[in-house]
């Protein structure tokens, strides 16, 4: 009986870490209010998903190294000229087109698009309103 318990405990100790490390989709999900202040620098190598309950007030610099989805409010403060969204693939990433999607328009002050992926760098599936400037460094927007 004691041997059976030892084997069972060894089985649990050996198998549970495997299940605990099961792959999950790498996504940064916003379901509340996210405020990015003018001096802040934020980056995510994960897909970004602003859900239908999420609100993003972006006055700082944000680097999006993967896909971007906005299903609610994404905007700079009224009169703000400091918000800057940079869409570029991570050097460590697998590359490919970055999907920009959502059910609601996203408002930006300044945007930089830099994705050297051949044929299509950005797959634009939703409206983007830019109140300041767009810097097309590299990539094709479709």
Short mmCIF file of N, CA and C in Angstrom, two decimals:
data_model
loop_
_atom_site.label_atom_id
_atom_site.label_comp_id
_atom_site.label_asym_id
_atom_site.label_seq_id
_atom_site.Cartn_x
_atom_site.Cartn_y
_atom_site.Cartn_z
N UNK A 1 0.83 -1.20 0.00
CA UNK A 1 0.00 0.00 0.00
C UNK A 1 0.87 1.26 0.00
N UNK A 2 1.92 1.24 0.82
CA UNK A 2 2.80 2.40 0.89
C UNK A 2 3.48 2.66 -0.45
N UNK A 3 3.82 1.60 -1.16
CA UNK A 3 4.46 1.74 -2.46
C UNK A 3 3.50 2.37 -3.46
N UNK A 4 2.22 2.00 -3.40
CA UNK A 4 1.21 2.58 -4.30
C UNK A 4 1.06 4.08 -4.06
N UNK A 5 1.09 4.49 -2.82
CA UNK A 5 0.95 5.91 -2.50
C UNK A 5 2.17 6.68 -3.02
N UNK A 6 3.36 6.12 -2.85
CA UNK A 6 4.57 6.77 -3.34
C UNK A 6 4.54 6.93 -4.85
N UNK A 7 4.07 5.90 -5.55
CA UNK A 7 3.98 5.96 -7.00
C UNK A 7 2.97 7.01 -7.42
N UNK A 8 1.83 7.07 -6.72
CA UNK A 8 0.79 8.05 -7.05
C UNK A 8 1.29 9.47 -6.83
N UNK A 9 1.98 9.71 -5.71
CA UNK A 9 2.53 11.03 -5.42
C UNK A 9 3.57 11.41 -6.47
N UNK A 10 4.42 10.48 -6.85
CA UNK A 10 5.41 10.76 -7.90
C UNK A 10 4.73 11.07 -9.22
N UNK A 11 3.64 10.36 -9.50
CA UNK A 11 2.88 10.62 -10.73
C UNK A 11 2.32 12.03 -10.71
N UNK A 12 1.71 12.43 -9.59
CA UNK A 12 1.14 13.78 -9.47
C UNK A 12 2.23 14.85 -9.59
N UNK A 13 3.33 14.64 -8.91
CA UNK A 13 4.42 15.62 -8.95
C UNK A 13 5.00 15.71 -10.36
N UNK A 14 5.04 14.61 -11.08
CA UNK A 14 5.59 14.62 -12.43
C UNK A 14 4.63 15.12 -13.49
N UNK A 15 3.32 14.93 -13.31
CA UNK A 15 2.34 15.27 -14.34
C UNK A 15 1.73 16.65 -14.15
N UNK A 16 1.47 17.06 -12.93
CA UNK A 16 0.82 18.36 -12.71
C UNK A 16 1.59 19.53 -13.29
N UNK A 17 2.92 19.58 -13.17
CA UNK A 17 3.62 20.71 -13.81
C UNK A 17 3.42 20.76 -15.32
N UNK A 18 3.24 19.62 -15.94
CA UNK A 18 3.00 19.61 -17.38
C UNK A 18 1.67 20.27 -17.70
N UNK A 19 0.63 19.93 -16.94
CA UNK A 19 -0.67 20.55 -17.17
C UNK A 19 -0.66 22.02 -16.77
N UNK A 20 0.11 22.34 -15.73
CA UNK A 20 0.20 23.73 -15.30
C UNK A 20 0.90 24.61 -16.32
N UNK A 21 1.66 24.01 -17.21
CA UNK A 21 2.37 24.77 -18.23
C UNK A 21 1.74 24.61 -19.60
N UNK A 22 0.49 24.18 -19.63
CA UNK A 22 -0.19 24.03 -20.92
C UNK A 22 -0.21 25.37 -21.64
N UNK A 23 -0.03 25.36 -22.94
CA UNK A 23 0.04 26.63 -23.67
C UNK A 23 -1.30 27.35 -23.69
N UNK A 24 -1.26 28.62 -23.42
CA UNK A 24 -2.42 29.48 -23.51
C UNK A 24 -2.15 30.51 -24.59
N UNK A 25 -3.21 31.02 -25.17
CA UNK A 25 -3.02 32.05 -26.18
C UNK A 25 -2.44 33.28 -25.48
N UNK A 26 -1.37 33.81 -26.02
CA UNK A 26 -0.70 34.96 -25.44
C UNK A 26 -1.43 36.23 -25.84
N UNK A 27 -2.27 36.72 -24.94
CA UNK A 27 -3.08 37.91 -25.21
C UNK A 27 -3.10 38.79 -23.98
N UNK A 28 -2.88 40.08 -24.18
CA UNK A 28 -3.07 41.07 -23.13
C UNK A 28 -4.51 41.56 -23.26
N UNK A 29 -5.34 41.26 -22.27
CA UNK A 29 -6.76 41.57 -22.34
C UNK A 29 -7.08 42.71 -21.37
N UNK A 30 -7.76 43.75 -21.88
CA UNK A 30 -8.22 44.85 -21.04
C UNK A 30 -9.73 44.77 -20.93
N UNK A 31 -10.23 44.62 -19.69
CA UNK A 31 -11.66 44.57 -19.44
C UNK A 31 -12.12 45.73 -18.57
N UNK A 32 -11.23 46.60 -18.21
CA UNK A 32 -11.54 47.73 -17.34
C UNK A 32 -11.08 49.03 -17.96
N UNK A 33 -10.49 49.89 -17.14
CA UNK A 33 -9.98 51.17 -17.62
C UNK A 33 -8.46 51.16 -17.53
N UNK A 34 -7.82 51.43 -18.65
CA UNK A 34 -6.37 51.50 -18.72
C UNK A 34 -5.99 52.91 -19.14
N UNK A 35 -5.25 53.60 -18.29
CA UNK A 35 -4.81 54.97 -18.58
C UNK A 35 -3.30 54.96 -18.75
N UNK A 36 -2.84 55.44 -19.90
CA UNK A 36 -1.41 55.52 -20.18
C UNK A 36 -1.04 57.00 -20.15
N UNK A 37 -0.30 57.40 -19.13
CA UNK A 37 0.01 58.82 -18.93
C UNK A 37 1.02 59.30 -19.97
N UNK A 38 1.13 60.62 -20.16
CA UNK A 38 1.99 61.18 -21.21
C UNK A 38 3.45 60.73 -21.16
N UNK A 39 4.02 60.52 -19.99
CA UNK A 39 5.42 60.13 -19.88
C UNK A 39 5.62 58.62 -19.94
N UNK A 40 4.54 57.86 -19.91
CA UNK A 40 4.64 56.40 -19.83
C UNK A 40 5.04 55.78 -21.17
N UNK A 41 5.77 54.67 -21.06
CA UNK A 41 6.09 53.85 -22.22
C UNK A 41 5.62 52.44 -21.90
N UNK A 42 4.73 51.93 -22.72
CA UNK A 42 4.14 50.60 -22.52
C UNK A 42 4.42 49.78 -23.77
N UNK A 43 4.69 48.49 -23.59
CA UNK A 43 4.86 47.63 -24.76
C UNK A 43 4.27 46.26 -24.45
N UNK A 44 3.79 45.61 -25.50
CA UNK A 44 3.31 44.24 -25.36
C UNK A 44 3.70 43.43 -26.57
N UNK A 45 4.31 42.29 -26.30
CA UNK A 45 4.62 41.37 -27.38
C UNK A 45 3.46 40.41 -27.62
N UNK A 46 2.46 40.47 -26.72
CA UNK A 46 1.25 39.67 -26.88
C UNK A 46 0.25 40.38 -27.78
N UNK A 47 -0.74 39.64 -28.27
CA UNK A 47 -1.87 40.27 -28.92
C UNK A 47 -2.54 41.18 -27.90
N UNK A 48 -3.04 42.34 -28.32
CA UNK A 48 -3.74 43.26 -27.44
C UNK A 48 -5.22 43.18 -27.75
N UNK A 49 -6.05 42.97 -26.73
CA UNK A 49 -7.49 42.88 -26.91
C UNK A 49 -8.19 43.79 -25.92
N UNK A 50 -8.73 44.90 -26.41
CA UNK A 50 -9.55 45.80 -25.60
C UNK A 50 -10.99 45.34 -25.77
N UNK A 51 -11.54 44.68 -24.75
CA UNK A 51 -12.85 44.06 -24.86
C UNK A 51 -13.97 45.09 -24.88
N UNK A 52 -15.21 44.62 -25.03
CA UNK A 52 -16.35 45.53 -25.09
C UNK A 52 -16.61 46.24 -23.76
N UNK A 53 -15.93 45.85 -22.70
CA UNK A 53 -16.02 46.57 -21.43
C UNK A 53 -14.74 47.36 -21.14
N UNK A 54 -13.78 47.30 -22.04
CA UNK A 54 -12.50 47.96 -21.83
C UNK A 54 -12.47 49.38 -22.35
N UNK A 55 -11.76 50.23 -21.63
CA UNK A 55 -11.56 51.63 -22.02
C UNK A 55 -10.06 51.92 -21.91
N UNK A 56 -9.49 52.45 -22.99
CA UNK A 56 -8.07 52.81 -22.99
C UNK A 56 -7.95 54.29 -23.31
N UNK A 57 -7.36 55.04 -22.37
CA UNK A 57 -7.04 56.45 -22.60
C UNK A 57 -5.53 56.51 -22.75
N UNK A 58 -5.07 56.72 -23.98
CA UNK A 58 -3.65 56.58 -24.29
C UNK A 58 -3.01 57.92 -24.63
N UNK A 59 -2.25 58.45 -23.68
CA UNK A 59 -1.52 59.70 -23.89
C UNK A 59 -0.02 59.48 -23.90
N UNK A 60 0.42 58.25 -23.67
CA UNK A 60 1.84 57.92 -23.67
C UNK A 60 2.23 57.20 -24.94
N UNK A 61 3.37 56.53 -24.89
CA UNK A 61 3.87 55.77 -26.04
C UNK A 61 3.60 54.30 -25.80
N UNK A 62 2.98 53.66 -26.79
CA UNK A 62 2.66 52.24 -26.68
C UNK A 62 3.20 51.50 -27.90
N UNK A 63 3.95 50.45 -27.64
CA UNK A 63 4.49 49.59 -28.70
C UNK A 63 3.63 48.34 -28.80
N UNK A 64 3.10 48.07 -29.98
CA UNK A 64 2.33 46.86 -30.25
C UNK A 64 3.17 45.98 -31.17
N UNK A 65 3.69 44.88 -30.61
CA UNK A 65 4.55 43.98 -31.37
C UNK A 65 3.78 42.82 -31.98
N UNK A 66 2.48 42.79 -31.76
CA UNK A 66 1.65 41.72 -32.32
C UNK A 66 0.33 42.33 -32.79
N UNK A 67 -0.75 41.59 -32.68
CA UNK A 67 -2.05 42.05 -33.19
C UNK A 67 -2.73 43.01 -32.22
N UNK A 68 -3.66 43.80 -32.74
CA UNK A 68 -4.37 44.82 -31.97
C UNK A 68 -5.86 44.69 -32.26
N UNK A 69 -6.67 44.59 -31.20
CA UNK A 69 -8.13 44.51 -31.36
C UNK A 69 -8.79 45.49 -30.39
N UNK A 70 -9.73 46.30 -30.89
CA UNK A 70 -10.46 47.24 -30.05
C UNK A 70 -11.96 47.04 -30.25
N UNK A 71 -12.64 46.64 -29.17
CA UNK A 71 -14.09 46.45 -29.22
C UNK A 71 -14.84 47.49 -28.39
N UNK A 72 -14.19 48.53 -27.91
CA UNK A 72 -14.89 49.57 -27.16
C UNK A 72 -14.21 50.91 -27.38
N UNK A 73 -13.68 51.53 -26.32
CA UNK A 73 -13.11 52.88 -26.42
C UNK A 73 -11.59 52.83 -26.33
N UNK A 74 -10.94 53.43 -27.31
CA UNK A 74 -9.49 53.60 -27.33
C UNK A 74 -9.26 55.00 -27.88
N UNK A 75 -8.72 55.90 -27.05
CA UNK A 75 -8.63 57.31 -27.47
C UNK A 75 -7.58 58.07 -26.66
N UNK A 76 -7.06 59.18 -27.22
CA UNK A 76 -6.21 60.08 -26.44
C UNK A 76 -7.09 61.09 -25.71
N UNK A 77 -6.57 61.70 -24.67
CA UNK A 77 -7.31 62.75 -23.96
C UNK A 77 -7.58 63.92 -24.89
N UNK A 78 -8.65 64.64 -24.61
CA UNK A 78 -8.96 65.84 -25.39
C UNK A 78 -7.81 66.83 -25.30
N UNK A 79 -7.31 67.27 -26.43
CA UNK A 79 -6.22 68.23 -26.47
C UNK A 79 -4.83 67.64 -26.31
N UNK A 80 -4.74 66.35 -26.05
CA UNK A 80 -3.43 65.72 -25.86
C UNK A 80 -2.70 65.58 -27.19
N UNK A 81 -1.40 65.86 -27.17
CA UNK A 81 -0.57 65.69 -28.37
C UNK A 81 0.59 64.74 -28.11
N UNK A 82 0.48 63.97 -27.04
CA UNK A 82 1.61 63.11 -26.66
C UNK A 82 1.38 61.63 -26.95
N UNK A 83 0.17 61.22 -27.26
CA UNK A 83 -0.10 59.81 -27.51
C UNK A 83 0.57 59.31 -28.78
N UNK A 84 1.25 58.17 -28.69
CA UNK A 84 1.97 57.63 -29.84
C UNK A 84 1.86 56.10 -29.81
N UNK A 85 1.23 55.53 -30.82
CA UNK A 85 1.12 54.07 -30.95
C UNK A 85 2.07 53.62 -32.04
N UNK A 86 2.90 52.65 -31.72
CA UNK A 86 3.89 52.15 -32.67
C UNK A 86 3.58 50.68 -32.95
N UNK A 87 3.28 50.38 -34.20
CA UNK A 87 2.99 49.02 -34.62
C UNK A 87 4.20 48.49 -35.38
N UNK A 88 4.87 47.51 -34.80
CA UNK A 88 6.06 46.92 -35.41
C UNK A 88 6.23 45.52 -34.85
N UNK A 89 6.70 44.58 -35.65
CA UNK A 89 6.88 43.23 -35.11
C UNK A 89 8.08 43.18 -34.18
N UNK A 90 8.02 42.29 -33.21
CA UNK A 90 9.13 42.08 -32.30
C UNK A 90 10.30 41.44 -33.03
N UNK A 91 11.50 41.82 -32.67
CA UNK A 91 12.68 41.19 -33.26
C UNK A 91 12.71 39.71 -32.94
N UNK A 92 12.15 39.35 -31.78
CA UNK A 92 12.12 37.95 -31.36
C UNK A 92 10.94 37.22 -31.99
N UNK A 93 9.96 37.95 -32.46
CA UNK A 93 8.73 37.34 -32.96
C UNK A 93 8.90 36.62 -34.27
N UNK A 94 7.82 36.02 -34.71
CA UNK A 94 7.85 35.23 -35.93
C UNK A 94 7.55 36.08 -37.16
N UNK A 95 7.29 37.34 -36.96
CA UNK A 95 7.00 38.22 -38.10
C UNK A 95 5.60 37.99 -38.63
N UNK A 96 5.38 38.40 -39.85
CA UNK A 96 4.06 38.27 -40.45
C UNK A 96 3.27 39.54 -40.28
N UNK A 97 2.12 39.55 -40.93
CA UNK A 97 1.25 40.73 -40.88
C UNK A 97 0.68 40.91 -39.47
N UNK A 98 0.52 42.17 -39.08
CA UNK A 98 -0.13 42.49 -37.82
C UNK A 98 -1.58 42.83 -38.11
N UNK A 99 -2.49 42.12 -37.44
CA UNK A 99 -3.92 42.34 -37.60
C UNK A 99 -4.35 43.50 -36.72
N UNK A 100 -5.02 44.49 -37.32
CA UNK A 100 -5.59 45.61 -36.57
C UNK A 100 -7.09 45.50 -36.79
N UNK A 101 -7.81 45.11 -35.72
CA UNK A 101 -9.23 44.78 -35.87
C UNK A 101 -10.05 45.33 -34.72
N UNK A 102 -11.34 45.01 -34.74
CA UNK A 102 -12.25 45.39 -33.67
C UNK A 102 -13.62 45.74 -34.20
N UNK A 103 -14.51 46.02 -33.26
CA UNK A 103 -15.88 46.41 -33.63
C UNK A 103 -16.11 47.90 -33.47
N UNK A 104 -15.17 48.60 -32.84
CA UNK A 104 -15.30 50.04 -32.63
C UNK A 104 -14.06 50.74 -33.20
N UNK A 105 -14.23 51.97 -33.71
CA UNK A 105 -13.07 52.71 -34.22
C UNK A 105 -12.07 53.01 -33.10
N UNK A 106 -10.81 53.00 -33.44
CA UNK A 106 -9.75 53.37 -32.50
C UNK A 106 -9.26 54.76 -32.86
N UNK A 107 -9.08 55.61 -31.84
CA UNK A 107 -8.59 56.97 -32.06
C UNK A 107 -7.17 57.09 -31.52
N UNK A 108 -6.30 57.63 -32.34
CA UNK A 108 -4.90 57.82 -31.98
C UNK A 108 -4.53 59.27 -32.23
N UNK A 109 -3.48 59.74 -31.54
CA UNK A 109 -2.94 61.05 -31.90
C UNK A 109 -1.86 60.87 -32.95
N UNK A 110 -0.91 59.99 -32.67
CA UNK A 110 0.18 59.75 -33.62
C UNK A 110 0.41 58.25 -33.74
N UNK A 111 0.65 57.78 -34.97
CA UNK A 111 0.85 56.36 -35.23
C UNK A 111 2.10 56.17 -36.08
N UNK A 112 2.89 55.16 -35.73
CA UNK A 112 4.01 54.74 -36.57
C UNK A 112 3.74 53.31 -37.02
N UNK A 113 3.83 53.09 -38.33
CA UNK A 113 3.65 51.76 -38.91
C UNK A 113 4.99 51.31 -39.50
N UNK A 114 5.53 50.22 -38.95
CA UNK A 114 6.85 49.76 -39.39
C UNK A 114 6.88 48.23 -39.35
N UNK A 115 6.47 47.59 -40.44
CA UNK A 115 6.49 46.14 -40.53
C UNK A 115 6.98 45.74 -41.92
N UNK A 116 8.22 45.28 -42.03
CA UNK A 116 8.81 44.99 -43.34
C UNK A 116 8.37 43.66 -43.96
N UNK A 117 7.35 43.02 -43.40
CA UNK A 117 6.88 41.76 -43.97
C UNK A 117 6.46 41.96 -45.43
N UNK A 118 6.98 41.14 -46.34
CA UNK A 118 6.62 41.30 -47.75
C UNK A 118 5.12 41.07 -47.98
N UNK A 119 4.60 41.64 -49.01
CA UNK A 119 3.21 41.54 -49.47
C UNK A 119 2.26 42.33 -48.58
N UNK A 120 2.19 42.02 -47.27
CA UNK A 120 1.28 42.75 -46.39
C UNK A 120 1.88 42.83 -44.99
N UNK A 121 2.11 44.03 -44.51
CA UNK A 121 2.63 44.23 -43.17
C UNK A 121 1.52 44.41 -42.15
N UNK A 122 0.40 45.01 -42.60
CA UNK A 122 -0.70 45.31 -41.70
C UNK A 122 -2.01 44.92 -42.36
N UNK A 123 -2.80 44.14 -41.63
CA UNK A 123 -4.12 43.72 -42.10
C UNK A 123 -5.15 44.56 -41.35
N UNK A 124 -5.55 45.66 -41.95
CA UNK A 124 -6.45 46.62 -41.31
C UNK A 124 -7.90 46.20 -41.53
N UNK A 125 -8.57 45.78 -40.45
CA UNK A 125 -9.95 45.31 -40.51
C UNK A 125 -10.91 46.23 -39.78
N UNK A 126 -10.43 47.35 -39.30
CA UNK A 126 -11.27 48.26 -38.54
C UNK A 126 -10.81 49.69 -38.75
N UNK A 127 -11.68 50.61 -38.45
CA UNK A 127 -11.40 52.03 -38.64
C UNK A 127 -10.39 52.54 -37.62
N UNK A 128 -9.40 53.30 -38.12
CA UNK A 128 -8.43 53.99 -37.26
C UNK A 128 -8.56 55.48 -37.55
N UNK A 129 -8.80 56.27 -36.53
CA UNK A 129 -8.86 57.73 -36.67
C UNK A 129 -7.60 58.30 -36.04
N UNK A 130 -6.83 59.04 -36.84
CA UNK A 130 -5.58 59.63 -36.36
C UNK A 130 -5.74 61.14 -36.34
N UNK A 131 -5.61 61.73 -35.13
CA UNK A 131 -5.82 63.17 -34.97
C UNK A 131 -4.56 63.98 -35.25
N UNK A 132 -3.41 63.32 -35.27
CA UNK A 132 -2.14 64.02 -35.50
C UNK A 132 -1.50 63.57 -36.79
N UNK A 133 -0.55 62.64 -36.70
CA UNK A 133 0.19 62.22 -37.89
C UNK A 133 0.38 60.71 -37.93
N UNK A 134 0.64 60.22 -39.15
CA UNK A 134 0.98 58.81 -39.36
C UNK A 134 2.35 58.76 -40.02
N UNK A 135 3.23 57.97 -39.46
CA UNK A 135 4.57 57.80 -40.01
C UNK A 135 4.65 56.39 -40.60
N UNK A 136 4.54 56.30 -41.94
CA UNK A 136 4.68 55.03 -42.63
C UNK A 136 6.17 54.77 -42.86
N UNK A 137 6.77 53.94 -42.02
CA UNK A 137 8.20 53.65 -42.17
C UNK A 137 8.44 52.48 -43.11
N UNK A 138 7.65 51.42 -42.94
CA UNK A 138 7.83 50.24 -43.77
C UNK A 138 6.57 49.38 -43.66
N UNK A 139 6.20 48.74 -44.76
CA UNK A 139 5.07 47.82 -44.74
C UNK A 139 3.93 48.28 -45.62
N UNK A 140 3.09 47.34 -45.94
CA UNK A 140 1.92 47.58 -46.78
C UNK A 140 0.68 47.39 -45.93
N UNK A 141 -0.23 48.36 -45.99
CA UNK A 141 -1.49 48.28 -45.26
C UNK A 141 -2.56 47.82 -46.23
N UNK A 142 -3.27 46.76 -45.87
CA UNK A 142 -4.38 46.29 -46.70
C UNK A 142 -5.64 46.25 -45.87
#
